[in-house]
GROMACS .gro file of C-alpha atoms in nm:
model
  448
    1UNK     CA    1   3.001   1.713  -1.530
    2UNK     CA    2   2.714   1.596  -1.749
    3UNK     CA    3   2.394   1.549  -1.549
    4UNK     CA    4   2.053   1.416  -1.652
    5UNK     CA    5   1.753   1.485  -1.429
    6UNK     CA    6   1.426   1.296  -1.471
    7UNK     CA    7   1.142   1.520  -1.355
    8UNK     CA    8   1.098   1.895  -1.389
    9UNK     CA    9   0.902   1.952  -1.072
   10UNK     CA   10   1.018   2.135  -0.763
   11UNK     CA   11   1.321   1.919  -0.679
   12UNK     CA   12   1.424   1.864  -1.040
   13UNK     CA   13   1.415   2.231  -1.136
   14UNK     CA   14   1.597   2.358  -0.828
   15UNK     CA   15   1.860   2.084  -0.850
   16UNK     CA   16   1.909   2.133  -1.224
   17UNK     CA   17   1.936   2.510  -1.205
   18UNK     CA   18   2.182   2.503  -0.914
   19UNK     CA   19   2.403   2.235  -1.072
   20UNK     CA   20   2.406   2.430  -1.399
   21UNK     CA   21   2.496   2.748  -1.211
   22UNK     CA   22   2.813   2.569  -1.094
   23UNK     CA   23   2.911   2.506  -1.458
   24UNK     CA   24   2.769   2.157  -1.513
   25UNK     CA   25   2.580   2.066  -1.831
   26UNK     CA   26   2.233   1.962  -1.717
   27UNK     CA   27   1.952   1.809  -1.920
   28UNK     CA   28   1.611   1.794  -1.753
   29UNK     CA   29   1.370   1.547  -1.911
   30UNK     CA   30   0.996   1.539  -1.851
   31UNK     CA   31   0.702   1.355  -2.009
   32UNK     CA   32   0.488   1.673  -1.998
   33UNK     CA   33   0.553   1.829  -2.338
   34UNK     CA   34   0.359   2.145  -2.253
   35UNK     CA   35   0.568   2.203  -1.939
   36UNK     CA   36   0.891   2.147  -2.134
   37UNK     CA   37   0.777   2.396  -2.399
   38UNK     CA   38   0.702   2.659  -2.133
   39UNK     CA   39   1.039   2.603  -1.966
   40UNK     CA   40   1.219   2.643  -2.297
   41UNK     CA   41   1.035   2.974  -2.337
   42UNK     CA   42   1.154   3.090  -1.994
   43UNK     CA   43   0.826   3.025  -1.808
   44UNK     CA   44   0.884   2.862  -1.469
   45UNK     CA   45   0.578   2.667  -1.345
   46UNK     CA   46   0.651   2.700  -0.972
   47UNK     CA   47   0.716   2.992  -0.739
   48UNK     CA   48   1.052   2.981  -0.564
   49UNK     CA   49   1.244   3.303  -0.490
   50UNK     CA   50   1.530   3.347  -0.736
   51UNK     CA   51   1.457   3.034  -0.939
   52UNK     CA   52   1.322   3.214  -1.250
   53UNK     CA   53   1.640   3.416  -1.297
   54UNK     CA   54   1.863   3.113  -1.228
   55UNK     CA   55   1.685   2.899  -1.487
   56UNK     CA   56   1.678   3.170  -1.753
   57UNK     CA   57   2.045   3.257  -1.708
   58UNK     CA   58   2.166   2.899  -1.732
   59UNK     CA   59   1.927   2.810  -2.013
   60UNK     CA   60   2.053   3.108  -2.212
   61UNK     CA   61   2.410   3.002  -2.134
   62UNK     CA   62   2.350   2.654  -2.275
   63UNK     CA   63   2.416   2.480  -1.944
   64UNK     CA   64   2.053   2.389  -1.876
   65UNK     CA   65   1.829   2.215  -2.129
   66UNK     CA   66   1.472   2.088  -2.116
   67UNK     CA   67   1.351   1.801  -2.332
   68UNK     CA   68   1.103   1.517  -2.368
   69UNK     CA   69   1.361   1.305  -2.554
   70UNK     CA   70   1.446   1.029  -2.305
   71UNK     CA   71   1.699   0.863  -2.537
   72UNK     CA   72   1.895   1.189  -2.561
   73UNK     CA   73   1.868   1.236  -2.185
   74UNK     CA   74   2.000   0.889  -2.095
   75UNK     CA   75   2.282   0.920  -2.349
   76UNK     CA   76   2.382   1.257  -2.205
   77UNK     CA   77   2.449   1.206  -1.837
   78UNK     CA   78   2.719   1.039  -1.634
   79UNK     CA   79   2.478   1.115  -1.348
   80UNK     CA   80   2.117   1.004  -1.396
   81UNK     CA   81   1.912   1.174  -1.123
   82UNK     CA   82   1.561   1.049  -1.050
   83UNK     CA   83   1.354   1.341  -0.917
   84UNK     CA   84   0.996   1.241  -1.000
   85UNK     CA   85   0.699   1.254  -0.765
   86UNK     CA   86   0.610   0.984  -0.513
   87UNK     CA   87   0.250   1.073  -0.423
   88UNK     CA   88   0.085   0.893  -0.132
   89UNK     CA   89  -0.144   0.601  -0.201
   90UNK     CA   90  -0.472   0.547  -0.020
   91UNK     CA   91  -0.290   0.348   0.249
   92UNK     CA   92  -0.028   0.623   0.295
   93UNK     CA   93   0.245   0.435   0.111
   94UNK     CA   94   0.468   0.618  -0.137
   95UNK     CA   95   0.365   0.548  -0.497
   96UNK     CA   96   0.685   0.438  -0.675
   97UNK     CA   97   0.537   0.393  -1.023
   98UNK     CA   98   0.712   0.698  -1.168
   99UNK     CA   99   1.044   0.613  -1.002
  100UNK     CA  100   1.042   0.260  -1.139
  101UNK     CA  101   0.929   0.378  -1.482
  102UNK     CA  102   1.237   0.600  -1.495
  103UNK     CA  103   1.449   0.303  -1.389
  104UNK     CA  104   1.303   0.102  -1.680
  105UNK     CA  105   1.376   0.389  -1.915
  106UNK     CA  106   1.739   0.406  -1.802
  107UNK     CA  107   1.784   0.029  -1.826
  108UNK     CA  108   1.635   0.021  -2.174
  109UNK     CA  109   1.873   0.287  -2.310
  110UNK     CA  110   2.192   0.284  -2.100
  111UNK     CA  111   2.504   0.239  -2.314
  112UNK     CA  112   2.791   0.306  -2.069
  113UNK     CA  113   2.870   0.339  -1.701
  114UNK     CA  114   2.644   0.581  -1.513
  115UNK     CA  115   2.564   0.678  -1.157
  116UNK     CA  116   2.188   0.640  -1.102
  117UNK     CA  117   2.084   0.868  -0.817
  118UNK     CA  118   1.747   0.867  -0.639
  119UNK     CA  119   1.662   1.218  -0.519
  120UNK     CA  120   1.291   1.148  -0.488
  121UNK     CA  121   1.174   1.084  -0.133
  122UNK     CA  122   1.136   0.707  -0.125
  123UNK     CA  123   1.091   0.435   0.138
  124UNK     CA  124   1.374   0.213   0.254
  125UNK     CA  125   1.446  -0.056   0.000
  126UNK     CA  126   1.358   0.151  -0.307
  127UNK     CA  127   1.717   0.146  -0.435
  128UNK     CA  128   1.695  -0.234  -0.444
  129UNK     CA  129   1.381  -0.208  -0.658
  130UNK     CA  130   1.547   0.047  -0.887
  131UNK     CA  131   1.846  -0.183  -0.934
  132UNK     CA  132   1.624  -0.485  -1.002
  133UNK     CA  133   1.423  -0.285  -1.256
  134UNK     CA  134   1.732  -0.162  -1.440
  135UNK     CA  135   1.883  -0.512  -1.435
  136UNK     CA  136   1.564  -0.657  -1.584
  137UNK     CA  137   1.562  -0.398  -1.862
  138UNK     CA  138   1.930  -0.462  -1.938
  139UNK     CA  139   1.872  -0.838  -1.944
  140UNK     CA  140   1.577  -0.797  -2.181
  141UNK     CA  141   1.810  -0.642  -2.437
  142UNK     CA  142   2.096  -0.882  -2.362
  143UNK     CA  143   2.320  -0.603  -2.234
  144UNK     CA  144   2.575  -0.608  -1.953
  145UNK     CA  145   2.658  -0.252  -1.847
  146UNK     CA  146   2.821  -0.144  -1.523
  147UNK     CA  147   2.638   0.123  -1.321
  148UNK     CA  148   2.614   0.243  -0.963
  149UNK     CA  149   2.308   0.316  -0.749
  150UNK     CA  150   2.318   0.609  -0.506
  151UNK     CA  151   2.062   0.750  -0.263
  152UNK     CA  152   2.097   1.128  -0.237
  153UNK     CA  153   1.787   1.265  -0.064
  154UNK     CA  154   1.709   1.634  -0.095
  155UNK     CA  155   1.668   1.866   0.204
  156UNK     CA  156   1.525   2.174   0.033
  157UNK     CA  157   1.289   2.410   0.215
  158UNK     CA  158   1.026   2.572  -0.004
  159UNK     CA  159   1.094   2.944  -0.009
  160UNK     CA  160   1.467   2.896   0.062
  161UNK     CA  161   1.554   2.608  -0.171
  162UNK     CA  162   1.829   2.779  -0.369
  163UNK     CA  163   2.009   2.886  -0.054
  164UNK     CA  164   1.970   2.532   0.084
  165UNK     CA  165   2.125   2.381  -0.227
  166UNK     CA  166   2.404   2.633  -0.269
  167UNK     CA  167   2.503   2.628   0.098
  168UNK     CA  168   2.379   2.294   0.233
  169UNK     CA  169   2.379   2.193   0.598
  170UNK     CA  170   2.468   1.843   0.483
  171UNK     CA  171   2.477   1.632   0.169
  172UNK     CA  172   2.372   1.274   0.243
  173UNK     CA  173   2.519   1.013   0.010
  174UNK     CA  174   2.402   0.653   0.036
  175UNK     CA  175   2.623   0.415  -0.159
  176UNK     CA  176   2.814   0.092  -0.137
  177UNK     CA  177   3.071   0.202  -0.398
  178UNK     CA  178   3.394   0.395  -0.343
  179UNK     CA  179   3.385   0.504  -0.705
  180UNK     CA  180   3.038   0.658  -0.680
  181UNK     CA  181   3.133   0.825  -0.351
  182UNK     CA  182   3.419   1.007  -0.519
  183UNK     CA  183   3.208   1.102  -0.820
  184UNK     CA  184   2.933   1.242  -0.595
  185UNK     CA  185   3.196   1.427  -0.393
  186UNK     CA  186   3.322   1.589  -0.714
  187UNK     CA  187   2.967   1.684  -0.819
  188UNK     CA  188   2.897   1.858  -0.489
  189UNK     CA  189   3.245   2.006  -0.439
  190UNK     CA  190   3.144   2.359  -0.555
  191UNK     CA  191   2.880   2.368  -0.279
  192UNK     CA  192   3.091   2.229   0.006
  193UNK     CA  193   3.423   2.406  -0.041
  194UNK     CA  194   3.461   2.577   0.298
  195UNK     CA  195   3.426   2.242   0.475
  196UNK     CA  196   3.321   1.893   0.379
  197UNK     CA  197   2.949   1.849   0.437
  198UNK     CA  198   2.921   1.509   0.272
  199UNK     CA  199   2.784   1.241   0.501
  200UNK     CA  200   2.843   0.901   0.342
  201UNK     CA  201   2.646   0.599   0.459
  202UNK     CA  202   2.485   0.283   0.331
  203UNK     CA  203   2.191   0.320   0.094
  204UNK     CA  204   1.915   0.207   0.330
  205UNK     CA  205   2.030   0.444   0.603
  206UNK     CA  206   2.028   0.732   0.353
  207UNK     CA  207   1.674   0.645   0.245
  208UNK     CA  208   1.556   0.642   0.607
  209UNK     CA  209   1.742   0.965   0.691
  210UNK     CA  210   1.511   1.172   0.470
  211UNK     CA  211   1.195   1.037   0.635
  212UNK     CA  212   1.353   1.065   0.979
  213UNK     CA  213   1.438   1.431   0.925
  214UNK     CA  214   1.094   1.535   0.805
  215UNK     CA  215   0.902   1.335   1.062
  216UNK     CA  216   1.122   1.471   1.342
  217UNK     CA  217   1.040   1.826   1.234
  218UNK     CA  218   0.671   1.742   1.207
  219UNK     CA  219   0.687   1.593   1.556
  220UNK     CA  220   0.836   1.915   1.697
  221UNK     CA  221   0.554   2.116   1.540
  222UNK     CA  222   0.278   1.891   1.675
  223UNK     CA  223   0.440   1.873   2.018
  224UNK     CA  224   0.458   2.253   2.037
  225UNK     CA  225   0.095   2.284   1.931
  226UNK     CA  226  -0.004   2.038   2.203
  227UNK     CA  227   0.189   2.248   2.455
  228UNK     CA  228   0.019   2.562   2.325
  229UNK     CA  229  -0.324   2.413   2.387
  230UNK     CA  230  -0.220   2.322   2.742
  231UNK     CA  231  -0.080   2.671   2.798
  232UNK     CA  232  -0.405   2.827   2.687
  233UNK     CA  233  -0.606   2.624   2.936
  234UNK     CA  234  -0.377   2.692   3.232
  235UNK     CA  235  -0.330   3.063   3.159
  236UNK     CA  236   0.035   3.049   3.046
  237UNK     CA  237   0.186   3.226   2.744
  238UNK     CA  238   0.333   2.974   2.500
  239UNK     CA  239   0.556   3.240   2.345
  240UNK     CA  240   0.737   3.284   2.676
  241UNK     CA  241   0.754   2.908   2.715
  242UNK     CA  242   0.899   2.881   2.365
  243UNK     CA  243   1.182   3.119   2.451
  244UNK     CA  244   1.240   2.938   2.778
  245UNK     CA  245   1.282   2.596   2.619
  246UNK     CA  246   1.445   2.714   2.297
  247UNK     CA  247   1.737   2.859   2.489
  248UNK     CA  248   1.832   2.504   2.584
  249UNK     CA  249   2.083   2.402   2.311
  250UNK     CA  250   1.954   2.046   2.332
  251UNK     CA  251   1.617   2.175   2.204
  252UNK     CA  252   1.692   2.490   2.003
  253UNK     CA  253   1.451   2.741   1.852
  254UNK     CA  254   1.387   2.570   1.519
  255UNK     CA  255   1.037   2.440   1.450
  256UNK     CA  256   0.897   2.517   1.795
  257UNK     CA  257   0.658   2.790   1.683
  258UNK     CA  258   0.296   2.706   1.766
  259UNK     CA  259   0.038   2.765   1.498
  260UNK     CA  260  -0.227   2.606   1.281
  261UNK     CA  261  -0.029   2.293   1.197
  262UNK     CA  262   0.206   2.184   0.922
  263UNK     CA  263   0.116   2.139   0.555
  264UNK     CA  264   0.285   2.133   0.217
  265UNK     CA  265   0.402   1.854  -0.007
  266UNK     CA  266   0.651   1.688   0.229
  267UNK     CA  267   0.564   1.659   0.598
  268UNK     CA  268   0.209   1.517   0.563
  269UNK     CA  269   0.314   1.272   0.291
  270UNK     CA  270   0.633   1.162   0.465
  271UNK     CA  271   0.469   1.105   0.804
  272UNK     CA  272   0.210   0.882   0.633
  273UNK     CA  273   0.478   0.697   0.436
  274UNK     CA  274   0.691   0.627   0.743
  275UNK     CA  275   0.384   0.503   0.931
  276UNK     CA  276   0.313   0.265   0.645
  277UNK     CA  277   0.676   0.150   0.626
  278UNK     CA  278   0.680   0.083   1.001
  279UNK     CA  279   0.357  -0.116   0.984
  280UNK     CA  280   0.497  -0.322   0.697
  281UNK     CA  281   0.771  -0.450   0.928
  282UNK     CA  282   0.543  -0.510   1.226
  283UNK     CA  283   0.591  -0.184   1.419
  284UNK     CA  284   0.299   0.038   1.520
  285UNK     CA  285   0.449   0.391   1.532
  286UNK     CA  286   0.238   0.543   1.809
  287UNK     CA  287   0.427   0.873   1.821
  288UNK     CA  288   0.372   0.930   1.449
  289UNK     CA  289   0.001   0.852   1.481
  290UNK     CA  290  -0.017   1.118   1.753
  291UNK     CA  291   0.173   1.367   1.535
  292UNK     CA  292  -0.085   1.321   1.261
  293UNK     CA  293  -0.382   1.342   1.498
  294UNK     CA  294  -0.259   1.661   1.666
  295UNK     CA  295  -0.190   1.822   1.331
  296UNK     CA  296  -0.531   1.738   1.189
  297UNK     CA  297  -0.699   1.885   1.496
  298UNK     CA  298  -0.479   2.195   1.497
  299UNK     CA  299  -0.566   2.295   1.141
  300UNK     CA  300  -0.923   2.370   1.248
  301UNK     CA  301  -0.838   2.547   1.575
  302UNK     CA  302  -0.909   2.899   1.447
  303UNK     CA  303  -1.254   2.799   1.326
  304UNK     CA  304  -1.332   2.638   1.662
  305UNK     CA  305  -1.226   2.957   1.840
  306UNK     CA  306  -1.431   3.168   1.600
  307UNK     CA  307  -1.739   2.947   1.639
  308UNK     CA  308  -1.713   2.973   2.019
  309UNK     CA  309  -1.723   3.352   1.992
  310UNK     CA  310  -1.982   3.400   1.716
  311UNK     CA  311  -2.206   3.103   1.790
  312UNK     CA  312  -2.505   3.107   1.556
  313UNK     CA  313  -2.378   3.437   1.420
  314UNK     CA  314  -2.117   3.251   1.215
  315UNK     CA  315  -2.382   3.146   0.962
  316UNK     CA  316  -2.408   3.419   0.701
  317UNK     CA  317  -2.104   3.606   0.833
  318UNK     CA  318  -1.822   3.730   0.614
  319UNK     CA  319  -1.481   3.618   0.742
  320UNK     CA  320  -1.151   3.767   0.623
  321UNK     CA  321  -0.856   3.532   0.579
  322UNK     CA  322  -0.495   3.644   0.548
  323UNK     CA  323  -0.265   3.376   0.409
  324UNK     CA  324  -0.340   3.084   0.177
  325UNK     CA  325  -0.002   2.919   0.112
  326UNK     CA  326   0.106   2.661   0.368
  327UNK     CA  327   0.409   2.880   0.449
  328UNK     CA  328   0.554   3.213   0.333
  329UNK     CA  329   0.752   3.257   0.009
  330UNK     CA  330   0.567   2.988  -0.183
  331UNK     CA  331   0.237   2.948  -0.367
  332UNK     CA  332   0.202   2.587  -0.254
  333UNK     CA  333  -0.139   2.515  -0.100
  334UNK     CA  334  -0.105   2.139  -0.075
  335UNK     CA  335  -0.232   2.028   0.268
  336UNK     CA  336  -0.236   2.396   0.373
  337UNK     CA  337  -0.422   2.486   0.694
  338UNK     CA  338  -0.602   2.758   0.496
  339UNK     CA  339  -0.788   2.492   0.301
  340UNK     CA  340  -0.919   2.327   0.617
  341UNK     CA  341  -1.017   2.670   0.749
  342UNK     CA  342  -1.202   2.770   0.432
  343UNK     CA  343  -1.383   2.437   0.403
  344UNK     CA  344  -1.491   2.451   0.769
  345UNK     CA  345  -1.616   2.809   0.737
  346UNK     CA  346  -1.815   2.725   0.425
  347UNK     CA  347  -1.965   2.421   0.600
  348UNK     CA  348  -2.073   2.651   0.884
  349UNK     CA  349  -2.253   2.878   0.638
  350UNK     CA  350  -2.001   3.164   0.634
  351UNK     CA  351  -1.839   3.330   0.336
  352UNK     CA  352  -1.467   3.397   0.302
  353UNK     CA  353  -1.274   3.684   0.150
  354UNK     CA  354  -0.906   3.589   0.128
  355UNK     CA  355  -0.574   3.753   0.046
  356UNK     CA  356  -0.227   3.608  -0.010
  357UNK     CA  357   0.073   3.780  -0.172
  358UNK     CA  358   0.157   3.484  -0.398
  359UNK     CA  359  -0.096   3.198  -0.379
  360UNK     CA  360  -0.411   3.370  -0.510
  361UNK     CA  361  -0.401   3.208  -0.855
  362UNK     CA  362  -0.369   2.863  -0.700
  363UNK     CA  363  -0.655   2.940  -0.460
  364UNK     CA  364  -0.876   3.060  -0.745
  365UNK     CA  365  -0.811   2.732  -0.924
  366UNK     CA  366  -0.893   2.528  -0.613
  367UNK     CA  367  -1.211   2.718  -0.530
  368UNK     CA  368  -1.340   2.785  -0.881
  369UNK     CA  369  -1.718   2.772  -0.884
  370UNK     CA  370  -1.745   2.845  -0.511
  371UNK     CA  371  -1.911   3.189  -0.496
  372UNK     CA  372  -1.883   3.192  -0.114
  373UNK     CA  373  -1.505   3.232  -0.157
  374UNK     CA  374  -1.381   3.564  -0.290
  375UNK     CA  375  -1.038   3.721  -0.315
  376UNK     CA  376  -0.912   4.070  -0.246
  377UNK     CA  377  -0.637   4.250  -0.436
  378UNK     CA  378  -0.490   4.366  -0.104
  379UNK     CA  379  -0.491   4.262   0.259
  380UNK     CA  380  -0.708   4.545   0.389
  381UNK     CA  381  -0.972   4.501   0.120
  382UNK     CA  382  -1.038   4.149   0.246
  383UNK     CA  383  -1.133   4.279   0.591
  384UNK     CA  384  -1.397   4.534   0.487
  385UNK     CA  385  -1.720   4.450   0.670
  386UNK     CA  386  -1.587   4.116   0.797
  387UNK     CA  387  -1.701   3.978   1.131
  388UNK     CA  388  -1.342   3.870   1.204
  389UNK     CA  389  -0.996   3.842   1.055
  390UNK     CA  390  -0.821   3.503   1.058
  391UNK     CA  391  -0.446   3.474   0.993
  392UNK     CA  392  -0.319   3.141   0.857
  393UNK     CA  393   0.024   3.224   0.707
  394UNK     CA  394   0.301   3.439   0.858
  395UNK     CA  395   0.382   3.650   0.553
  396UNK     CA  396   0.614   3.939   0.632
  397UNK     CA  397   0.362   4.201   0.523
  398UNK     CA  398   0.117   4.080   0.790
  399UNK     CA  399   0.356   4.138   1.079
  400UNK     CA  400   0.302   4.510   1.129
  401UNK     CA  401  -0.036   4.616   0.989
  402UNK     CA  402  -0.224   4.941   1.045
  403UNK     CA  403  -0.436   4.828   1.339
  404UNK     CA  404  -0.642   5.147   1.348
  405UNK     CA  405  -0.736   5.090   0.987
  406UNK     CA  406  -0.826   4.729   1.061
  407UNK     CA  407  -1.039   4.837   1.355
  408UNK     CA  408  -1.231   5.068   1.125
  409UNK     CA  409  -1.269   4.819   0.839
  410UNK     CA  410  -1.380   4.516   1.039
  411UNK     CA  411  -1.750   4.499   1.132
  412UNK     CA  412  -1.626   4.399   1.476
  413UNK     CA  413  -1.256   4.434   1.571
  414UNK     CA  414  -1.165   4.066   1.613
  415UNK     CA  415  -0.841   3.899   1.508
  416UNK     CA  416  -0.785   3.523   1.531
  417UNK     CA  417  -0.411   3.487   1.484
  418UNK     CA  418  -0.296   3.139   1.388
  419UNK     CA  419   0.072   3.242   1.382
  420UNK     CA  420   0.106   3.451   1.701
  421UNK     CA  421   0.227   3.757   1.511
  422UNK     CA  422   0.112   4.027   1.749
  423UNK     CA  423   0.150   4.144   2.109
  424UNK     CA  424  -0.175   4.070   2.294
  425UNK     CA  425  -0.129   4.363   2.533
  426UNK     CA  426  -0.096   4.606   2.240
  427UNK     CA  427  -0.414   4.485   2.076
  428UNK     CA  428  -0.602   4.508   2.406
  429UNK     CA  429  -0.497   4.871   2.433
  430UNK     CA  430  -0.614   4.931   2.076
  431UNK     CA  431  -0.956   4.787   2.151
  432UNK     CA  432  -0.920   4.475   1.938
  433UNK     CA  433  -1.040   4.133   2.053
  434UNK     CA  434  -0.737   3.912   1.997
  435UNK     CA  435  -0.732   3.534   2.000
  436UNK     CA  436  -0.395   3.367   1.943
  437UNK     CA  437  -0.252   3.017   1.989
  438UNK     CA  438  -0.164   2.928   2.348
  439UNK     CA  439  -0.137   3.282   2.483
  440UNK     CA  440  -0.379   3.255   2.771
  441UNK     CA  441  -0.686   3.404   2.599
  442UNK     CA  442  -0.939   3.128   2.548
  443UNK     CA  443  -1.201   3.153   2.278
  444UNK     CA  444  -1.505   3.334   2.411
  445UNK     CA  445  -1.307   3.574   2.632
  446UNK     CA  446  -1.286   3.935   2.521
  447UNK     CA  447  -0.947   4.100   2.508
  448UNK     CA  448  -1.107   4.426   2.620
   0.00000   0.00000   0.00000
């Protein structure tokens, strides 16, 4: 199969590398000449476990190419995949400028039948706009060329994207064409061999499925955080509640871990976009408004707990922060709770010394010129002389630290755990003041 992918961001690179790994000939096209040059030199601009090796192997094998030549790219592919960004506008709507610009590019250069596939996360009705844009470009050059439009939303988790693509839970195909259904089935056949995971539906349903999936997961997170705050006030342990409800197969254990809220490039953007789409058709999505409100409040919960304990002592205090990425196994800090935490601490007059296994370079870029924010080469170094340790990301290396060493390094042995990594009873025995999320210890109460 010959595949063209517009966009060499997260979705484009993972999709291109995985399709090439299955033997397809993939051309990734991007307008950023510097990025294309780095990719052709084997430099991968994002962190995703296993992606570097996958790209280098398939690039060396001639199955994966990177170019800025759009004419070559359109001429190459039977499949024309659109995987460009759809950033949120000021009103929360998805910005489709890049998607429609790609559609114009395809329409201006298409010479034979192709399957045009939207992989970007887009609102319902975008496929109609893509078709209209391609048709207009074809008409402008007096051409009549047959092509199909397909919606094929991605369901890739940062940190596990290659596994998600290679062994998908489902492959959603939105199309009104039997021909394109069979072509898409052939494209994905190497990844669905043990049983058919293709779910074929109409295009608008496929477009809504992506938003529905992400907003459902965001809703579970906010609901669990709301429960955690209730549990804390009534003296219950949310971790025991989580096990109690997760054992119900109708609920399950996925995405019911309380914490400091969701972040990243998908959930915040997609909740906003679905709210906007609903309002455009006269529906006020009250549940989604609540999901957003709970999440915004939850991101600052550790700072509120810390302020309740330190009071005026927060001004001038050094605070250690473990975890900067919005989740483990990525360097992505977009909408990360750590950013809300850092900004709130700086506003309160504190300084921050942070550590993250992967996201330090991104954090240095974001907080360049902010001398109140420093970074440690290791986790323990960040805690030296700190008035408290805050944990914002559940990296594996944070799960079983040397508590005696922490007790010695911290100016006062206090841990504010935004991911409920530790056993409260153990930390009480070790003489550490421990404040978690929804575990019955309210801010201001000592664990000792």
